[in-house]
Tab-separated table of C-alpha atoms in Angstrom:
chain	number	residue	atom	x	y	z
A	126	UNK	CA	85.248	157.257	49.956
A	127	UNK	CA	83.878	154.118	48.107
A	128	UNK	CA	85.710	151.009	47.552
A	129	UNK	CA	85.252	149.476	44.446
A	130	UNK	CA	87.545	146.509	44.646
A	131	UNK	CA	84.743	145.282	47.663
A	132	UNK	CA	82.378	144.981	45.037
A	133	UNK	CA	84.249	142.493	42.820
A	134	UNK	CA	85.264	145.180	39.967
A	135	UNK	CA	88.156	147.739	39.816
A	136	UNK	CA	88.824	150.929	38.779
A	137	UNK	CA	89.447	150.016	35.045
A	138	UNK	CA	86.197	147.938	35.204
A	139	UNK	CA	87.889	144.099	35.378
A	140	UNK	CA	86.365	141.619	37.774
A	141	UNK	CA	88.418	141.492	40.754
A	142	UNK	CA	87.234	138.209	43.402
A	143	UNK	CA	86.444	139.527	46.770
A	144	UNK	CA	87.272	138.799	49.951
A	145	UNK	CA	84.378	136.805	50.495
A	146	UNK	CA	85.765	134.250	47.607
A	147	UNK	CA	89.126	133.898	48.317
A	148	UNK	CA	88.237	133.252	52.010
A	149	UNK	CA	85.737	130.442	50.307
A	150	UNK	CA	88.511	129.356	48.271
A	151	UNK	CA	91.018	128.738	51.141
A	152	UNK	CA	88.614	127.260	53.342
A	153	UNK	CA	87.995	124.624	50.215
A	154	UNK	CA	91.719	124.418	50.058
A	155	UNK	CA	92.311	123.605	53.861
A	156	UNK	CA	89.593	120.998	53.568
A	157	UNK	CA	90.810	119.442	50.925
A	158	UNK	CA	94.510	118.581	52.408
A	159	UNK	CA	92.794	117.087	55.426
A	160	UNK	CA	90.954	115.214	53.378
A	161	UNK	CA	93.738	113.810	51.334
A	162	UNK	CA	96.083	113.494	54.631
A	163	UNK	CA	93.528	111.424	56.085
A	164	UNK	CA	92.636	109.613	52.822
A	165	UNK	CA	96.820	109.150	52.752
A	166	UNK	CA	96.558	107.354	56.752
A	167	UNK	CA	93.963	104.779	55.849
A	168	UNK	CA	95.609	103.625	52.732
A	169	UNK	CA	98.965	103.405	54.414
A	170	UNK	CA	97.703	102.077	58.416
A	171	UNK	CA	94.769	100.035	56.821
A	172	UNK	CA	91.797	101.565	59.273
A	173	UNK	CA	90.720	105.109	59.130
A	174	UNK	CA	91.996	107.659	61.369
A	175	UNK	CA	89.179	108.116	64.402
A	176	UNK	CA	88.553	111.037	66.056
A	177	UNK	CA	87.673	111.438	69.676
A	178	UNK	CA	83.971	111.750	68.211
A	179	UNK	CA	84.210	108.618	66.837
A	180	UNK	CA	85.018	106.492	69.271
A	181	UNK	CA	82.663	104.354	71.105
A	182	UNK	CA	80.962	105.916	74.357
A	183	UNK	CA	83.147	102.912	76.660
A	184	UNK	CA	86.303	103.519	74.609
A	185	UNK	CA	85.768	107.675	75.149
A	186	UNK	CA	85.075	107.002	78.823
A	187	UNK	CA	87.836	107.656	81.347
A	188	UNK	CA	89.249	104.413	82.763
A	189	UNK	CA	89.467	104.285	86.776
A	190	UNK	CA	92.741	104.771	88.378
A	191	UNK	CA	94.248	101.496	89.560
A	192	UNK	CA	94.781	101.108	93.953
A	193	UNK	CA	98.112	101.780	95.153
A	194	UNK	CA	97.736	99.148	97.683
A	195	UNK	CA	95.395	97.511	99.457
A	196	UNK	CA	95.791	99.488	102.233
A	197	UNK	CA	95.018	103.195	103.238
A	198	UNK	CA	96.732	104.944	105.642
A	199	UNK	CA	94.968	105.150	108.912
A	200	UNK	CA	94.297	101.503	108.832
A	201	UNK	CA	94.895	99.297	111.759
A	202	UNK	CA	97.149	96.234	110.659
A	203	UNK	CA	98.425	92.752	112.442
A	204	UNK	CA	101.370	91.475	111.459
A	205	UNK	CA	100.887	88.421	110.115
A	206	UNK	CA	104.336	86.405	110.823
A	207	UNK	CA	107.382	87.563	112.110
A	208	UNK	CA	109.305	90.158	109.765
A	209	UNK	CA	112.963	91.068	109.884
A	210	UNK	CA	113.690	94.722	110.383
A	211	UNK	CA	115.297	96.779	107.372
A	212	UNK	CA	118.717	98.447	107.939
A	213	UNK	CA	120.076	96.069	110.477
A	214	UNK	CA	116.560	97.042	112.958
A	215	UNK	CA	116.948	100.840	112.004
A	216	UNK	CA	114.195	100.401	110.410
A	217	UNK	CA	113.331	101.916	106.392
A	218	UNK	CA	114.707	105.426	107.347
A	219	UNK	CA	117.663	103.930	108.798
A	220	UNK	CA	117.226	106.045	112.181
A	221	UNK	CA	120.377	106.469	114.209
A	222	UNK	CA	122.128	105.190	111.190
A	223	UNK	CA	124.664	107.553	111.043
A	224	UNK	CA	125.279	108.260	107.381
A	225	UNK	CA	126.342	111.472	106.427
A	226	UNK	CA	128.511	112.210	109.881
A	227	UNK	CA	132.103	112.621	109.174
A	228	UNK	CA	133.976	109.857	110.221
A	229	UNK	CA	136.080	111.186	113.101
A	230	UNK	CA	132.761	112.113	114.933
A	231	UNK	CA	131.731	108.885	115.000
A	232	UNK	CA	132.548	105.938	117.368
A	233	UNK	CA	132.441	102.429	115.749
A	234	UNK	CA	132.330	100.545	118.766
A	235	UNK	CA	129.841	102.123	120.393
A	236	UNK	CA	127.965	102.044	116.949
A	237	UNK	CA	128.522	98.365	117.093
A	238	UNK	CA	127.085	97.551	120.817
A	239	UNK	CA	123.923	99.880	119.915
A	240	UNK	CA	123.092	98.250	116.983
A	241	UNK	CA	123.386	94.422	118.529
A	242	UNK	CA	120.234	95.427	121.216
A	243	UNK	CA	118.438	96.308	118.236
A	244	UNK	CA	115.501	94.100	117.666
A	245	UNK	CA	116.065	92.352	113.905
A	246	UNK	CA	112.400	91.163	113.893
A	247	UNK	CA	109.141	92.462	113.863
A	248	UNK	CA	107.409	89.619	115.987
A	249	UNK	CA	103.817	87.903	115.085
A	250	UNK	CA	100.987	89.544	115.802
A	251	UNK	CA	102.373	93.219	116.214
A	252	UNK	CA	100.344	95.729	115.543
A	253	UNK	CA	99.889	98.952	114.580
A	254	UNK	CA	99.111	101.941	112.016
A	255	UNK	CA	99.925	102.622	108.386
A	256	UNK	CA	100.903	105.420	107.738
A	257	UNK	CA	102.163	105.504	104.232
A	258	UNK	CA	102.177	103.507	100.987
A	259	UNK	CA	105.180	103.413	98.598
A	260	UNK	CA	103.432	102.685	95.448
A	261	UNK	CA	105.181	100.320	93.198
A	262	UNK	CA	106.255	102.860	90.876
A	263	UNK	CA	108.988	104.026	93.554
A	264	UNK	CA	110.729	100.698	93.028
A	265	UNK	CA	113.939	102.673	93.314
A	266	UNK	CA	113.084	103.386	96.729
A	267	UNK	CA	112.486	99.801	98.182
A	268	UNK	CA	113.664	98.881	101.363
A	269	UNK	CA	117.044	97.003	100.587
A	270	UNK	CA	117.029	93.225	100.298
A	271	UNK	CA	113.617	93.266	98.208
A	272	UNK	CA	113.772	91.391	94.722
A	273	UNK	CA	111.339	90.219	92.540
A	274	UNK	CA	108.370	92.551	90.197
A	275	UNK	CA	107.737	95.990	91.532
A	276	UNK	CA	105.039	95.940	94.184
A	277	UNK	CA	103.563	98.434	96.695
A	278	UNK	CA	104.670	98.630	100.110
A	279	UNK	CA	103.037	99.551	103.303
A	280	UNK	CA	105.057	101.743	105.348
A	281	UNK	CA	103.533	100.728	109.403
A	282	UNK	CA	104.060	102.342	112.493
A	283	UNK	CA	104.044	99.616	115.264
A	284	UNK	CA	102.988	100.273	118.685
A	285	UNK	CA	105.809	98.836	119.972
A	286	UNK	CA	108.226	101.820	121.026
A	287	UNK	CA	111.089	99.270	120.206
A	288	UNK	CA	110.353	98.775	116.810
A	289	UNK	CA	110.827	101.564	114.266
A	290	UNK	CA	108.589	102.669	111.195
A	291	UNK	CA	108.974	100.093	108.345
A	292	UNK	CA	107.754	99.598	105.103
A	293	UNK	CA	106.902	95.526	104.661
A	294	UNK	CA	105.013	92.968	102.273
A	295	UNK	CA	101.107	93.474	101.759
A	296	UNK	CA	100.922	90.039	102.237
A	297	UNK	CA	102.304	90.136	105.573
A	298	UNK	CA	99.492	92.054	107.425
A	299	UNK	CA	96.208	91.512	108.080
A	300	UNK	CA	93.764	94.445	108.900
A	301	UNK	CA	91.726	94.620	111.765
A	302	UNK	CA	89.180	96.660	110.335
A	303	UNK	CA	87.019	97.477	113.093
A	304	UNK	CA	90.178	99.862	114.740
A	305	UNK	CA	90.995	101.381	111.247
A	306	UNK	CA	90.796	105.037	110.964
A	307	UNK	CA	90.016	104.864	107.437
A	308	UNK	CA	86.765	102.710	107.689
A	309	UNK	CA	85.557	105.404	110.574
A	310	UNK	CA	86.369	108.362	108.183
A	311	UNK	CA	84.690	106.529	105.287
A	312	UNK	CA	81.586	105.589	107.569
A	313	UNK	CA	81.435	109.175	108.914
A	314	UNK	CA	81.379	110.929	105.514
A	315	UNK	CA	78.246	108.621	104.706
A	316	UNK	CA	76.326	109.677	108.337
A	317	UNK	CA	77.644	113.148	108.140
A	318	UNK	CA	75.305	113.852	111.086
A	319	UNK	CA	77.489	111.356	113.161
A	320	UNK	CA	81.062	112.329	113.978
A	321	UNK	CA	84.097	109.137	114.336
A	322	UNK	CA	84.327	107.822	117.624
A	323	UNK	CA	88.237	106.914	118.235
């Protein structure tokens, strides 16, 4: 039941390496192409390659997330000037637009009349909630008729009943931060003992 070739000599007597060495031997091997790979990078790139261990402790931090907007939804906003409606005063989701209804179930004229009562402007001085943010990297998704670098949007639901939700220009509104939901939620998780007051 023995097993000579464990104990680095066969049957006939020659030296046979054991496991033990060629292990050895292959870990020296493995080493030694990293080595030379990495050896290989700094000639060619100029700098060595660094590791996540190498790096500084400000370069190995993680870097904080960017804001969306401004904004948070829940906050209480003024419009600062007046503001033209998207979608002909439908509003961003285009409510009562129509689209998608066959054509013979549809009546232009009366289409027509509906959407001349339609307020086109959001007057100065509105007010109400937001309650979304459409960050600048849904460009695609823009309200029609906006140009320019992508920026975030603030989708706000005005008090007004005659006005429908909208998604307009951060520099637009003005927040009246003493009615914002979001400052009472922030100030109520720091006095947890104290529940918001709306």
């Amino acid at each position: 039941g023995s097993r000579p070739w464990l104990k680095g000599r066969n049957r006939t007597g020659q030296n046979v390496p054991s496991m033990a060495r060629v292990r050895a031997r292959a870990s020296l091997k493995g080493f030694s192409l990293v080595g030379l790979a990495a050896a290989l990078c700094a000639f060619f790139f100029g700098s060595p390659v660094e590791s996540f261990a190498m790096l500084q402790p400000s370069e190995a931090a993680p870097q904080e997330t960017p804001e969306m907007s401004r904004f948070r939804v829940g906050d209480r906003v003024k419009a600062r000037v007046p503001m033209r409606i998207s979608h002909h005063g439908r509003g961003y989701f285009n409510e009562g637009g129509g689209y998608g209804v066959p054509e013979h179930q549809r009546d232009e004229e009366e289409e027509a009349e509906e959407r001349e009562r339609l307020p086109q402007v959001v007057e100065g001085g509105s007010e109400g909630y937001v309650v979304g943010i459409l960050p600048a990297g849904e460009w695609a998704n823009r309200p029609p008729g906006w140009k320019g670098p992508a920026r975030p949007g603030v989708m706000v639901n005005w008090d007004d009943d005659n006005y429908p939700i909208d998604v307009t220009e951060e520099m637009f509104l003005t927040e009246i931060e003493e009615e914002s939901l979001s400052r009472l939620h922030i100030r109520a998780r720091k006095l947890k003992w104290r529940k918001p007051k709306y």
